[in-house]
Amino acid sequence: GEDVEQSLFLSVREGDSSVINCTYTDSSSTYLYWYKQEPGAGLQLLTYIFSNMDMKQDQRLTVLLNKKDKHLSLRIADTQTGDSAIYFCAESLYSSASKIIFGSGTRLSIRP
Amino acid sequence: DSGVTQTPKHLITATGQRVTLRCSPRSGDLSVYWYQQSLDQGLQFLIHYYNGEERAKGNILERFSAQQFPDLHSELNLSSLELGDSALYFCASSDRTENTGELFFGEGSRLTVL
């Protein structure tokens, strides 16, 4: 089946690390993505990982992929107020390369 | 600026009416995707067109239809509108020759059905 699930909310203190989790059901996923949506804007790609990788690091962002458990996470180090947004996990399906399925999004809020 | 243009930005209409949302993809992108974002359902995939042809359908109601024209712009037609159709409708485009499949989103068309 095609389903991507995320928790709806996450609140962290400024300067701490944020970890946003996602589970997906389709084992034929080729690429997995994290998109960011700021208020009043469309989604923008933050980072992606190919399904044969376990980890990808890009500056403050670390993506971990556990294919066995179909679990994807995004860690944001030293979270800043500018990181406040909705973060979407998404998968590109090998079985249907024309579909990119998104989770419901996790709203990240930053406490001072 | 993603390069994807959606019009109108806001639209208010009544139940039973019909509206058309328009999307111009990034220059050179052949793929156009439509998504519906509502508060209770997250971001739902509706339909994907590639170079004028329908490639995949998601949770798109029969009251909704879409097409992609020879100049690659796309339109999403919503008819017999219901209150529950109120949502933000996003268009996204991609360059399918680029393997990662990154989508470039427009700013969305906010539809309010009264």
XYZ file of C-alpha atoms in Angstrom:
226
model
C 0.000 0.000 0.000
C 0.928 3.641 -0.209
C 0.923 5.406 3.107
C 3.328 7.793 4.783
C 2.787 8.650 8.437
C 4.214 11.351 10.656
C 3.383 12.796 14.027
C 1.574 16.115 13.724
C 3.474 18.305 16.176
C 6.931 18.714 17.677
C 8.111 21.416 20.055
C 11.797 21.900 20.861
C 13.892 24.486 22.670
C 16.020 26.804 20.586
C 19.537 25.381 20.256
C 18.460 21.786 20.871
C 18.263 19.111 18.198
C 14.942 18.324 16.543
C 14.168 14.824 15.353
C 11.193 14.335 13.052
C 10.139 10.783 12.319
C 8.278 9.189 9.442
C 7.149 5.698 8.540
C 6.212 4.494 5.093
C 4.657 1.305 3.835
C 5.846 0.782 0.261
C 9.078 -1.205 0.245
C 9.644 -0.348 -3.414
C 10.350 3.307 -2.653
C 13.316 4.627 -4.611
C 13.838 8.071 -3.147
C 12.656 9.470 0.165
C 12.412 13.185 0.729
C 12.037 15.843 3.353
C 10.234 18.993 2.300
C 9.752 22.174 4.316
C 6.696 24.415 4.152
C 6.905 27.873 5.677
C 3.731 29.842 6.436
C 1.911 30.972 3.304
C 4.319 29.241 0.964
C 4.604 26.119 -1.126
C 6.800 23.188 -0.193
C 10.542 23.273 -0.801
C 12.854 20.295 -0.935
C 15.209 20.195 2.050
C 17.027 16.976 1.361
C 16.528 13.502 -0.055
C 18.029 10.057 0.329
C 18.245 7.207 -2.127
C 16.806 3.957 -0.845
C 20.141 2.120 -0.890
C 21.657 4.610 1.586
C 21.436 4.508 5.375
C 22.430 8.038 6.191
C 22.934 11.389 4.585
C 24.333 14.511 6.231
C 24.034 18.021 4.885
C 25.203 20.783 7.220
C 22.747 20.841 10.149
C 20.546 18.149 8.607
C 20.996 14.410 9.099
C 18.694 11.902 7.421
C 18.585 8.330 8.686
C 16.881 5.539 6.758
C 16.016 2.163 8.219
C 14.690 0.130 5.299
C 13.922 -2.911 7.393
C 11.551 -0.937 9.612
C 10.535 1.458 6.792
C 11.474 4.363 9.043
C 12.931 7.701 8.003
C 14.057 10.475 10.306
C 15.280 14.037 9.936
C 17.526 15.515 12.590
C 18.051 19.261 12.681
C 21.007 20.220 14.836
C 21.077 23.513 16.779
C 17.453 24.297 15.956
C 16.794 27.975 15.263
C 13.604 30.045 15.167
C 13.881 30.097 11.380
C 13.394 26.336 11.383
C 9.769 26.789 12.474
C 7.739 25.247 9.675
C 5.844 22.138 8.636
C 8.101 19.289 7.559
C 6.814 16.702 5.119
C 8.207 13.267 4.504
C 7.596 11.891 1.006
C 8.354 8.786 -1.012
C 8.781 8.216 -4.720
C 7.373 4.854 -5.646
C 9.352 2.547 -7.909
C 6.234 0.571 -8.641
C 4.641 3.721 -9.929
C 7.351 6.204 -10.703
C 4.712 8.785 -11.390
C 3.564 9.070 -7.807
C 5.205 10.978 -5.019
C 3.271 10.414 -1.818
C 3.491 12.822 1.111
C 2.895 12.384 4.790
C 0.578 14.680 6.689
C 3.416 16.919 7.841
C 4.945 17.635 11.247
C 4.604 21.162 12.577
C 7.845 22.129 14.320
C 7.643 24.931 16.844
C 10.616 26.435 18.626
C 10.563 27.504 22.291
C 12.926 30.246 23.439
C 10.708 31.694 -6.306
C 10.221 28.112 -7.521
C 9.369 29.132 -11.068
C 5.928 27.507 -10.825
C 3.019 29.912 -11.148
C -0.488 29.213 -9.924
C -3.573 31.328 -10.436
C -5.740 32.448 -8.831
C -4.096 32.739 -5.405
C -7.437 32.946 -3.648
C -10.916 31.984 -4.761
C -14.221 32.147 -2.912
C -17.264 30.516 -4.430
C -20.532 28.854 -3.502
C -21.548 25.228 -3.266
C -22.557 23.712 -6.582
C -20.314 25.987 -8.601
C -17.393 25.100 -10.878
C -13.891 26.579 -10.807
C -10.698 26.193 -12.809
C -7.260 26.427 -11.267
C -4.303 27.085 -13.515
C -0.659 26.103 -13.246
C 2.362 27.090 -15.316
C 5.307 24.772 -14.637
C 8.955 25.757 -14.540
C 10.396 26.398 -17.928
C 11.294 23.074 -19.523
C 9.562 20.860 -16.960
C 7.323 18.307 -18.620
C 5.723 16.892 -15.478
C 2.932 18.546 -13.536
C 1.487 17.205 -10.306
C -1.605 18.393 -8.450
C -2.019 18.061 -4.676
C -4.786 19.026 -2.276
C -3.843 20.246 1.197
C -6.567 20.340 3.796
C -6.333 20.600 7.563
C -7.645 17.150 8.290
C -6.146 15.202 5.383
C -2.660 16.579 4.910
C -1.230 16.707 1.411
C -3.141 14.389 -0.905
C -1.863 13.435 -4.351
C -4.509 14.064 -6.996
C -3.011 13.520 -10.440
C 0.198 13.619 -12.488
C 0.616 14.624 -16.127
C 3.700 14.201 -18.240
C 4.001 16.006 -21.554
C 0.245 16.146 -21.989
C -0.532 12.595 -20.930
C -2.021 11.434 -17.654
C 0.551 9.286 -15.837
C -0.964 8.561 -12.430
C -4.129 9.226 -10.488
C -4.461 9.477 -6.760
C -7.439 10.315 -4.589
C -9.114 12.517 -7.163
C -12.888 12.767 -7.056
C -14.942 12.176 -10.190
C -16.146 15.784 -9.891
C -12.555 16.885 -10.476
C -10.668 16.686 -13.739
C -7.378 17.962 -15.064
C -5.512 18.362 -18.283
C -2.139 19.460 -19.543
C -1.984 21.512 -22.698
C 0.605 21.500 -25.524
C 2.333 24.521 -23.980
C 2.653 22.372 -20.813
C 0.469 24.491 -18.578
C -2.151 22.550 -16.657
C -5.646 23.195 -15.390
C -7.537 21.534 -12.562
C -11.301 21.731 -12.914
C -13.454 21.322 -9.825
C -17.201 21.041 -10.324
C -20.336 20.656 -8.184
C -18.327 22.116 -5.368
C -19.009 21.071 -1.795
C -17.986 22.670 1.487
C -15.401 19.920 1.976
C -13.593 20.934 -1.195
C -12.288 24.016 0.587
C -8.526 23.525 0.642
C -5.212 24.718 -0.674
C -4.485 23.234 -4.088
C -0.842 22.945 -5.044
C 0.699 22.387 -8.401
C 4.262 21.103 -8.660
C 6.501 20.457 -11.618
C 9.567 18.362 -12.137
C 12.195 17.538 -14.683
C 11.767 13.800 -15.128
C 15.191 13.495 -16.698
C 16.668 14.385 -13.334
C 16.674 11.186 -11.325
C 15.883 12.466 -7.865
C 12.381 13.502 -8.874
C 12.528 16.764 -6.921
C 9.236 18.617 -7.109
C 9.046 22.406 -7.396
C 5.862 23.722 -5.842
C 3.825 26.768 -6.642
C 2.423 28.894 -3.834
C -0.974 27.275 -4.120
C -4.534 28.331 -4.866
C -6.682 28.695 -1.785
C -10.266 27.689 -2.504
C -13.039 28.568 -0.093
C -16.475 27.110 -0.750
C -19.317 28.817 1.148
